Tab-separated table of C-alpha atoms and ligand atoms in Angstrom:
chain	number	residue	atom	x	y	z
A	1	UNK	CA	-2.544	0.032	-3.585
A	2	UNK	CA	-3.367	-1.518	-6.772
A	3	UNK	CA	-0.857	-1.617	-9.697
A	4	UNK	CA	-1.472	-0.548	-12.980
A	5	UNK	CA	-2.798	-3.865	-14.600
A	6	UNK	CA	-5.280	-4.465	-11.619
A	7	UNK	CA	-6.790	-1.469	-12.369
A	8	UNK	CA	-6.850	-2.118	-16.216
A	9	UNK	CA	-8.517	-5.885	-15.621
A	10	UNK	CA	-10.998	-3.789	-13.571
A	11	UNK	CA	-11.563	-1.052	-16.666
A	12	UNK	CA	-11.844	-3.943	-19.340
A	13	UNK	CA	-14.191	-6.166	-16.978
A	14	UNK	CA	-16.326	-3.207	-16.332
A	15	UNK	CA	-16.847	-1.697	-19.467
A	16	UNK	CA	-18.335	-4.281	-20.892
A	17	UNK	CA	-20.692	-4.426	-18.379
A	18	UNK	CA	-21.282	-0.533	-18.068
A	19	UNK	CA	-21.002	0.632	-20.930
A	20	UNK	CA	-23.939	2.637	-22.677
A	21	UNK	CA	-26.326	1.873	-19.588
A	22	UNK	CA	-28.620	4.198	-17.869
A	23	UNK	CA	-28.142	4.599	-14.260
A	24	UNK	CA	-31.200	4.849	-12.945
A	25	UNK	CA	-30.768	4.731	-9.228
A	26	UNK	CA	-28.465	5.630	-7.048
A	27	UNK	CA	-27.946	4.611	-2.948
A	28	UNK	CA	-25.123	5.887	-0.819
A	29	UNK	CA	-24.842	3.738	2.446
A	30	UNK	CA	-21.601	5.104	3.687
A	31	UNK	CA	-21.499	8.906	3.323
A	32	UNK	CA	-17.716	8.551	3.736
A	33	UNK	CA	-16.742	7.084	0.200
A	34	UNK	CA	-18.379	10.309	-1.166
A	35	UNK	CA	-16.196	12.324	0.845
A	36	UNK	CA	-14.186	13.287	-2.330
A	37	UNK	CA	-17.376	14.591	-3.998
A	38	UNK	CA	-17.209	18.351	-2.784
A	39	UNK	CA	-21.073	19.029	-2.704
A	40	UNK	CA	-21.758	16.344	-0.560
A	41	UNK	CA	-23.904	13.083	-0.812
A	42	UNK	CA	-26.917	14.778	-2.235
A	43	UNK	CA	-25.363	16.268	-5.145
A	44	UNK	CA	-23.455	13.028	-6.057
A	45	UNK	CA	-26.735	11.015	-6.017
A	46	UNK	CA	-28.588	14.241	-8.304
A	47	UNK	CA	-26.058	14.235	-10.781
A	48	UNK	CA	-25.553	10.433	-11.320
A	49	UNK	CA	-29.027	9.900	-11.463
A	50	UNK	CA	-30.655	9.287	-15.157
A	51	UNK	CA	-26.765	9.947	-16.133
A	52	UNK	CA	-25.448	7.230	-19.412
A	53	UNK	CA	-22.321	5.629	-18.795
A	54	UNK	CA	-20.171	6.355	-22.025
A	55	UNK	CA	-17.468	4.412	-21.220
A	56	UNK	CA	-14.665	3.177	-18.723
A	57	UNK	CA	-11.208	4.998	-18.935
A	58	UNK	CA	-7.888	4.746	-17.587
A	59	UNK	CA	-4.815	6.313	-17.379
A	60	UNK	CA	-2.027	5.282	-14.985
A	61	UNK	CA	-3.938	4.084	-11.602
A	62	UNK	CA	-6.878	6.617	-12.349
A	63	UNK	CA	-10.244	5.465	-13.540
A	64	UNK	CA	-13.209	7.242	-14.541
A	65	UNK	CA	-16.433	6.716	-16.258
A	66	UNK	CA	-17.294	9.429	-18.748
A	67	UNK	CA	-21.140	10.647	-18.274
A	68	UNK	CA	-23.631	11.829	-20.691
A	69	UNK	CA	-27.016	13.252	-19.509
A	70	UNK	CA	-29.607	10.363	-20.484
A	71	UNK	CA	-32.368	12.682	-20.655
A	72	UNK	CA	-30.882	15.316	-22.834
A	73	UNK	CA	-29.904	12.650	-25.360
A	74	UNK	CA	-33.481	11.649	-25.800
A	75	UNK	CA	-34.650	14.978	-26.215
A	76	UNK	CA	-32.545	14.757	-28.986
A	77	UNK	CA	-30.975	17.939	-27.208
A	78	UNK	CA	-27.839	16.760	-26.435
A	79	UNK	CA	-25.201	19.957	-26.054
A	80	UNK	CA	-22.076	20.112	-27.708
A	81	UNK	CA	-20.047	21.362	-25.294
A	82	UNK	CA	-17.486	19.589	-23.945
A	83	UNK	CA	-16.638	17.001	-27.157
A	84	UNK	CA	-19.618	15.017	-28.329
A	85	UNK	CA	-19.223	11.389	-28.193
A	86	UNK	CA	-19.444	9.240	-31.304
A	87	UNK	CA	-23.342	8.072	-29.585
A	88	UNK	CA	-24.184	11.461	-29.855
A	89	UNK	CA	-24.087	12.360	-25.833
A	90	UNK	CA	-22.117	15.116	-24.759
A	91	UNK	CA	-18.997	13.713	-21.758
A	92	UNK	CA	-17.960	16.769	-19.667
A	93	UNK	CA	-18.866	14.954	-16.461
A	94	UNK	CA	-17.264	11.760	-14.969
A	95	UNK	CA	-17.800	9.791	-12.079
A	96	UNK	CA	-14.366	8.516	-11.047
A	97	UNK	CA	-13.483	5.728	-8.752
A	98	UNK	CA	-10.928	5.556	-6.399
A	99	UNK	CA	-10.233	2.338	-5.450
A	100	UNK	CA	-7.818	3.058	-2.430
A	101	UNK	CA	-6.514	-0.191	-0.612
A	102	UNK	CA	-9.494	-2.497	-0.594
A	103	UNK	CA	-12.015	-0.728	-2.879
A	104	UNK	CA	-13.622	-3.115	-5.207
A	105	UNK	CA	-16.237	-2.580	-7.796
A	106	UNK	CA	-18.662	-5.492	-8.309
A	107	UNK	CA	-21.568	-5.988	-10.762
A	108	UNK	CA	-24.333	-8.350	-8.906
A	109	UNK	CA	-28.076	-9.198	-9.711
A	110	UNK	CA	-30.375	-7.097	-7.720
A	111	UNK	CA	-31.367	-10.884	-5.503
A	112	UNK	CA	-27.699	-10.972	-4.683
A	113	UNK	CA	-27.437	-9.922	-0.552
A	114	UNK	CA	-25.718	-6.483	0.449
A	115	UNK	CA	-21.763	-7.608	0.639
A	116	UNK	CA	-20.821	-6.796	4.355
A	117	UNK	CA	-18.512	-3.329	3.434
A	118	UNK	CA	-21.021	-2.141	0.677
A	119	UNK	CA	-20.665	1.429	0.177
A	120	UNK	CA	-22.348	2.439	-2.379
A	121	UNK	CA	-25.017	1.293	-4.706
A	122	UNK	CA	-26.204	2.367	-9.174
A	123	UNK	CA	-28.444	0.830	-10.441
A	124	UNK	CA	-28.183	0.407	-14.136
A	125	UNK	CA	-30.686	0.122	-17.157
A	126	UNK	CA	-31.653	-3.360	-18.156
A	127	UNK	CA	-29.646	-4.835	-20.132
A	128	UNK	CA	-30.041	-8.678	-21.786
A	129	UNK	CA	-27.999	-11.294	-19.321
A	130	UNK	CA	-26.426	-8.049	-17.788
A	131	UNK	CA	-26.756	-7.595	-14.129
A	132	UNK	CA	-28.675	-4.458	-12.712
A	133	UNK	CA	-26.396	-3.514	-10.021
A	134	UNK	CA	-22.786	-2.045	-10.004
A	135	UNK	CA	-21.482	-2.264	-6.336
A	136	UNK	CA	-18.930	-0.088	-4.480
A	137	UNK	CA	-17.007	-1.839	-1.292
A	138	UNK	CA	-15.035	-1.015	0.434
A	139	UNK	CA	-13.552	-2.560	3.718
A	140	UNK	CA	-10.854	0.264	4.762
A	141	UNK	CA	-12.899	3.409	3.395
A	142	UNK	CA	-9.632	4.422	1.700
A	143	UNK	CA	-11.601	4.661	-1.433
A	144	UNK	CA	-14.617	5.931	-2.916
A	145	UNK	CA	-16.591	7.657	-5.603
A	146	UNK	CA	-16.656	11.056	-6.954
A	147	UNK	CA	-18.056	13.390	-9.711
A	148	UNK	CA	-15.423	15.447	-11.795
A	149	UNK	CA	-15.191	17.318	-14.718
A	150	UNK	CA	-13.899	15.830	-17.630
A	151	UNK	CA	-10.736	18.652	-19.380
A	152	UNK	CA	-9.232	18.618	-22.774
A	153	UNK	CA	-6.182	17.028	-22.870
A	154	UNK	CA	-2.665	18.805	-23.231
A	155	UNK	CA	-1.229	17.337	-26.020
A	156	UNK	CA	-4.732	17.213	-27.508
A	157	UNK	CA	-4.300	13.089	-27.400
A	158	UNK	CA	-6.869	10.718	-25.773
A	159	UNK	CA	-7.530	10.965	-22.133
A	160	UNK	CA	-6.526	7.388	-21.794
A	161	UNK	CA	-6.923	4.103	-22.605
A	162	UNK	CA	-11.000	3.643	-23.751
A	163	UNK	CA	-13.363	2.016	-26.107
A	164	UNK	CA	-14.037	4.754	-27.865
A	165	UNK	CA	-10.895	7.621	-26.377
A	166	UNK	CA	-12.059	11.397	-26.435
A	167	UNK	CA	-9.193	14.154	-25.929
A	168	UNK	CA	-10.987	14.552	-22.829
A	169	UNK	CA	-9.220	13.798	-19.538
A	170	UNK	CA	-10.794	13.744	-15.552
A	171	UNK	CA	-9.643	16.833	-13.984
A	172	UNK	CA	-7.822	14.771	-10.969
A	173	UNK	CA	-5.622	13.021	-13.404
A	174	UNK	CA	-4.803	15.819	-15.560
A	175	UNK	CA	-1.506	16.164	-14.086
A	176	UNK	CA	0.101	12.798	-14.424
A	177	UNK	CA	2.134	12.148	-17.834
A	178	UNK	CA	0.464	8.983	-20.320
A	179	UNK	CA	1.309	5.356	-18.605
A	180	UNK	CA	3.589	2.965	-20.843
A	181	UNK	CA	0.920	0.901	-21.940
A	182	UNK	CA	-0.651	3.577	-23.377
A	183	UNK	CA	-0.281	3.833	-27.080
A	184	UNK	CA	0.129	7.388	-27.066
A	185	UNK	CA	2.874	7.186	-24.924
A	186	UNK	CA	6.023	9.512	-26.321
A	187	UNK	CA	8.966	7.950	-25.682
A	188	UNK	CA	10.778	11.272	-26.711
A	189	UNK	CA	8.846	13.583	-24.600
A	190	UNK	CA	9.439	10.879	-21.585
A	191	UNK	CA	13.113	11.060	-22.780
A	192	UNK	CA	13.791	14.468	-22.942
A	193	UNK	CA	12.218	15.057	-19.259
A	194	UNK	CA	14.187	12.145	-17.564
A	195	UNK	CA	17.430	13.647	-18.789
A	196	UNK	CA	16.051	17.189	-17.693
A	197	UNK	CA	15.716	15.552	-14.274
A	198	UNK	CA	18.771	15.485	-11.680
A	199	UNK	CA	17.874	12.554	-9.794
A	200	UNK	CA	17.739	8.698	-9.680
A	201	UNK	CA	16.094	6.217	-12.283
A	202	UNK	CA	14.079	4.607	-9.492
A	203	UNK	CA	12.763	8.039	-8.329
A	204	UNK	CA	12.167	8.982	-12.102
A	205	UNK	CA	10.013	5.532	-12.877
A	206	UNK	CA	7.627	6.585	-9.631
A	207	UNK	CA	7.319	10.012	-10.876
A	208	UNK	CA	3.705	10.347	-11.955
A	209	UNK	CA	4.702	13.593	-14.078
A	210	UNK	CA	7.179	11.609	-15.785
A	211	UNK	CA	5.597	8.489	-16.208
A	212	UNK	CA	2.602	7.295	-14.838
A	213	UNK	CA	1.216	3.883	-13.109
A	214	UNK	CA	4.619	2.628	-12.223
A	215	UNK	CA	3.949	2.020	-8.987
A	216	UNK	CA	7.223	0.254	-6.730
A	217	UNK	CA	6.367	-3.669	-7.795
A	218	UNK	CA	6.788	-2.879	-11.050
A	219	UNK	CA	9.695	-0.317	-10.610
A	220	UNK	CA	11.389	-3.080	-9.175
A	221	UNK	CA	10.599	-5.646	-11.552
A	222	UNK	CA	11.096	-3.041	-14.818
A	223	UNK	CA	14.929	-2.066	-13.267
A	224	UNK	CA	15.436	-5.961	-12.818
A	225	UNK	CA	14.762	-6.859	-16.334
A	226	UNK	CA	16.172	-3.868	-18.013
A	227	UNK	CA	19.512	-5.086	-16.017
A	228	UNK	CA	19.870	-1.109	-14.442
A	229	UNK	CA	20.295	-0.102	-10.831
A	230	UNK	CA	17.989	1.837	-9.554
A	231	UNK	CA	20.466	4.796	-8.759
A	232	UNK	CA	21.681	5.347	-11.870
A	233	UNK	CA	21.889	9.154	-12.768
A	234	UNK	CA	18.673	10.196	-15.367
A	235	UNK	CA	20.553	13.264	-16.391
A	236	UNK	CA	23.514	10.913	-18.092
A	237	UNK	CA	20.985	8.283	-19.125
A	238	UNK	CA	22.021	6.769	-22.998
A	239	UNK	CA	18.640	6.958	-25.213
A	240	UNK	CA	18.836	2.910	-25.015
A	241	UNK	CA	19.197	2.367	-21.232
A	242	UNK	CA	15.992	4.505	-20.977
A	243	UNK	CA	14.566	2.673	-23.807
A	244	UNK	CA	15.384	-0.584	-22.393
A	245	UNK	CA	13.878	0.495	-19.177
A	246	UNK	CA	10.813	1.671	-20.577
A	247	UNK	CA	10.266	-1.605	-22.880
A	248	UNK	CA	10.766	-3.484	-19.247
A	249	UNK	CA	8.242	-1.729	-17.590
A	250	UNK	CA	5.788	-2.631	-20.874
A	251	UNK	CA	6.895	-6.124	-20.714
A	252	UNK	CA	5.810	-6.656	-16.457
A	253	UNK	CA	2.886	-4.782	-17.021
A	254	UNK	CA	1.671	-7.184	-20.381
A	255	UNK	CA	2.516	-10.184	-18.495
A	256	UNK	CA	0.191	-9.206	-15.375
A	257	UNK	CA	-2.454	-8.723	-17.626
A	258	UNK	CA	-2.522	-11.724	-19.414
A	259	UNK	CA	-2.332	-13.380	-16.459
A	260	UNK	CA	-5.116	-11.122	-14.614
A	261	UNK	CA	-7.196	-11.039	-17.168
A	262	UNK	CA	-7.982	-15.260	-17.053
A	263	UNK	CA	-8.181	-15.270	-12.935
A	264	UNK	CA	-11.175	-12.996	-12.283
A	265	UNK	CA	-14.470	-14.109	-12.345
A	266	UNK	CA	-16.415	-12.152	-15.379
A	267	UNK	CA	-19.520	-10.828	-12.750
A	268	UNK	CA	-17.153	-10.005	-9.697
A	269	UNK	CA	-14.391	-6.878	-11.108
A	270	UNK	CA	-12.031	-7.264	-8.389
A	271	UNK	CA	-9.127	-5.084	-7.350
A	272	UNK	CA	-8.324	-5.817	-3.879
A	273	UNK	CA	-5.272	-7.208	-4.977
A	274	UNK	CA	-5.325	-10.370	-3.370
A	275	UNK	CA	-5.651	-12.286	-6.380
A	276	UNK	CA	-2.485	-12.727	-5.921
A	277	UNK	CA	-1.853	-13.551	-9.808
A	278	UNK	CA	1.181	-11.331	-10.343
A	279	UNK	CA	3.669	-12.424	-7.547
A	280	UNK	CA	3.891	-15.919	-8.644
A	281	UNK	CA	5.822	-14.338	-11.806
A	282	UNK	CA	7.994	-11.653	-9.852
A	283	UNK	CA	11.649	-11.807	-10.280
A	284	UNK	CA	13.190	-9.307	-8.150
A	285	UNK	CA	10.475	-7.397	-5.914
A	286	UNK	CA	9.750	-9.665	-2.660
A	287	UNK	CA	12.811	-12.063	-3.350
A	288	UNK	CA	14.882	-10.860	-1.005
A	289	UNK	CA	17.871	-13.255	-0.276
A	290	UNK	CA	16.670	-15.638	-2.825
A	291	UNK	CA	18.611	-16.721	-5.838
A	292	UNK	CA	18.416	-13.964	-9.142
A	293	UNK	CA	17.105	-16.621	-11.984
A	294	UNK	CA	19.168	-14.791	-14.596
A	295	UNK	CA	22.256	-15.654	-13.046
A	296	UNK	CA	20.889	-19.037	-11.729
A	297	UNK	CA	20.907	-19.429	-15.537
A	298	UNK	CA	24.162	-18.291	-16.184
A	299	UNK	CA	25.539	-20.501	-12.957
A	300	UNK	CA	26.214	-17.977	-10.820
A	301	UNK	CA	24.867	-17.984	-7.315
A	302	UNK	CA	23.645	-14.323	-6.391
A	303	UNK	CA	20.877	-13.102	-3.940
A	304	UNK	CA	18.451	-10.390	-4.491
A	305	UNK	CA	19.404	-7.597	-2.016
A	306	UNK	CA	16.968	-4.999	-0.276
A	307	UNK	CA	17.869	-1.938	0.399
A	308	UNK	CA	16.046	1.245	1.879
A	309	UNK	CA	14.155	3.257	-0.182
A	310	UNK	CA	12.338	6.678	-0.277
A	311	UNK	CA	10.663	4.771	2.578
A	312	UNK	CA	9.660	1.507	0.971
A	313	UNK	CA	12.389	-0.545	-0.608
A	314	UNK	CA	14.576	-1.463	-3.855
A	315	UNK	CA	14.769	-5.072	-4.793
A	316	UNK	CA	18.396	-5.728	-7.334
A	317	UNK	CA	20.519	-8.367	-8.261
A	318	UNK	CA	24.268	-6.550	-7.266
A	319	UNK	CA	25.967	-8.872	-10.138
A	320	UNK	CA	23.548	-8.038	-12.993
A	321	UNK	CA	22.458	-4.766	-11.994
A	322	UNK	CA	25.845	-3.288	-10.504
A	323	UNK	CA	25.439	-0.137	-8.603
A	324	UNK	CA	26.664	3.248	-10.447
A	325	UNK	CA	30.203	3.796	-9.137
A	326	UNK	CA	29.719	7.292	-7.426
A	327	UNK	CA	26.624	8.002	-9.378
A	328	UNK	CA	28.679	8.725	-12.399
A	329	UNK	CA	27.171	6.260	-14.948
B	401	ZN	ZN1	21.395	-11.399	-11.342
């Protein structure tokens, strides 16, 4: 699966491609990455179809493109319902993209050949030095495309991080908690929920309810560099531990980006993850029996351990992140 800043390189390489453009076509050639879309094929090519893209969103690993009807907006009929936009078109539709294993979303000039796994093709508006197509492939079918209605928000904040953020939110992601690069992330509420929960900090970091996008890379790497063990009780957790954690988690994810967001070509919006851009700066996920660098830098010779976890694994350093003596830390 992609982590969290794969799928943000994706969202800020595609809106500026997307963004404000008319789809004015629409070709499924694999029924099965519409599967998500309820109604079937038909009604996912009707709806899309003369729809404006307002903008590319994210929150956590979820990313959706709020809709406004094209027509309606030139009609200069454009309904309120559902939160106007600041262009005037009403978003209470998105089509959301779910990128699964292999899915990748690629703008290409209409002259470019059909990529061997193509799924699914829009057509977009004209648009100066802009190409006309936005591509969905897929090699696994994991992934795909689907309409959804776009909810208000809980906490009445953006849906998540946009170009121009409505307190509008894609019904499938409604449930999962704001993602710590999002700057409406509460730190309190997060807080006061991890100490409500009886369980592990590992286990709290994946919980999308809790937190979301922290997928078990970065769980890894945020527990490494926040010096905690992953066991350590959330119900005893000291406000800084959890803040330490938390600024960790920030800190992997920032670095990813900045190094994401120079390797991808500007026309190809890649998230297959083979890019391969964020293990060259791992420290603890991966590394099994190699040496920790923070006590390599302290001259101490310790190897990264890897234990079983929750059916994948858990990455420490057992001198600089000790395990919890009988959980009671
Ligand atoms: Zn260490």
């Amino acid at each position: 699966m992609p982590e969290l800043p794969e799928v943000e390189v994706v969202r800020r390489g595609l809106v500026s491609w997307v963004r404000g453009r008319t789809i004015t076509g629409v070709e499924v050639l694999d029924p099965r990455s519409v599967r998500r879309h309820a109604l079937g094929p038909a009604d996912f090519i009707g709806n899309l179809q003369g729809a404006r893209v307002l903008d590319v969103v994210r929150r956590g690993k979820f990313l959706w493109l709020p809709l406004a009807d094209a027509s309606a907006e030139a009609s200069g009929g454009a309904s309120t319902a559902g939160g106007a936009d600041a262009s005037g078109g009403a978003a209470n539709v998105a089509l959301m993209a779910h990128l699964g294993m292999s899915g990748q979303l690629l703008m290409q000039d209409a002259e470019v050949p059909d990529e061997k796994h193509l799924k699914i093709r829009l057509r977009l508006s004209p648009a100066a030095g802009m190409p006309e197509q936005l591509r969905f492939v897929d090699q696994r079918i994991f992934g795909g495309l689907f309409l959804t209605s776009l909810i208000p928000t809980a906490d009445g904040g953006p849906g998540g991080l946009a170009e121009t953020p409505l307190p509008l939110i894609a019904e499938e992601a409604s449930h999962i908690a704001r993602d710590p690069l999002d700057p409406h992330f509460s730190f309190d509420l997060f807080y006061r929920r991890l100490r409500a929960r009886r369980t592990g900090l590992k286990r709290a970091l994946l919980d999308q309810g809790l937190v979301s996008g922290i997928g078990n890379i970065y769980a890894d790497e945020a527990l490494w560099l926040a010096k905690l063990h992953y066991a350590r009780a959330t119900d005893r957790m000291r406000r800084a531990d959890a803040e330490r954690v938390l600024d960790a988690a920030r800190q992997v994810m920032t670095d990813a980006l900045a190094a994401g967001g120079t390797s991808f070509d500007s026309l190809y919006v890649n998230v297959n993850g083979s890019s391969g851009y964020f293990e060259r700066s791992l420290n603890a996920y991966g590394r099994e029996g190699q040496e920790c660098r923070r006590c390599a830098a302290n001259g101490i010779v310790s190897l990264i351990k890897r234990e079983q976890f929750m059916n994948r694994s858990a990455h420490t350093c057992p001198v600089c992140q000790p395990r919890p003596r009988n959980g009671r830390w």
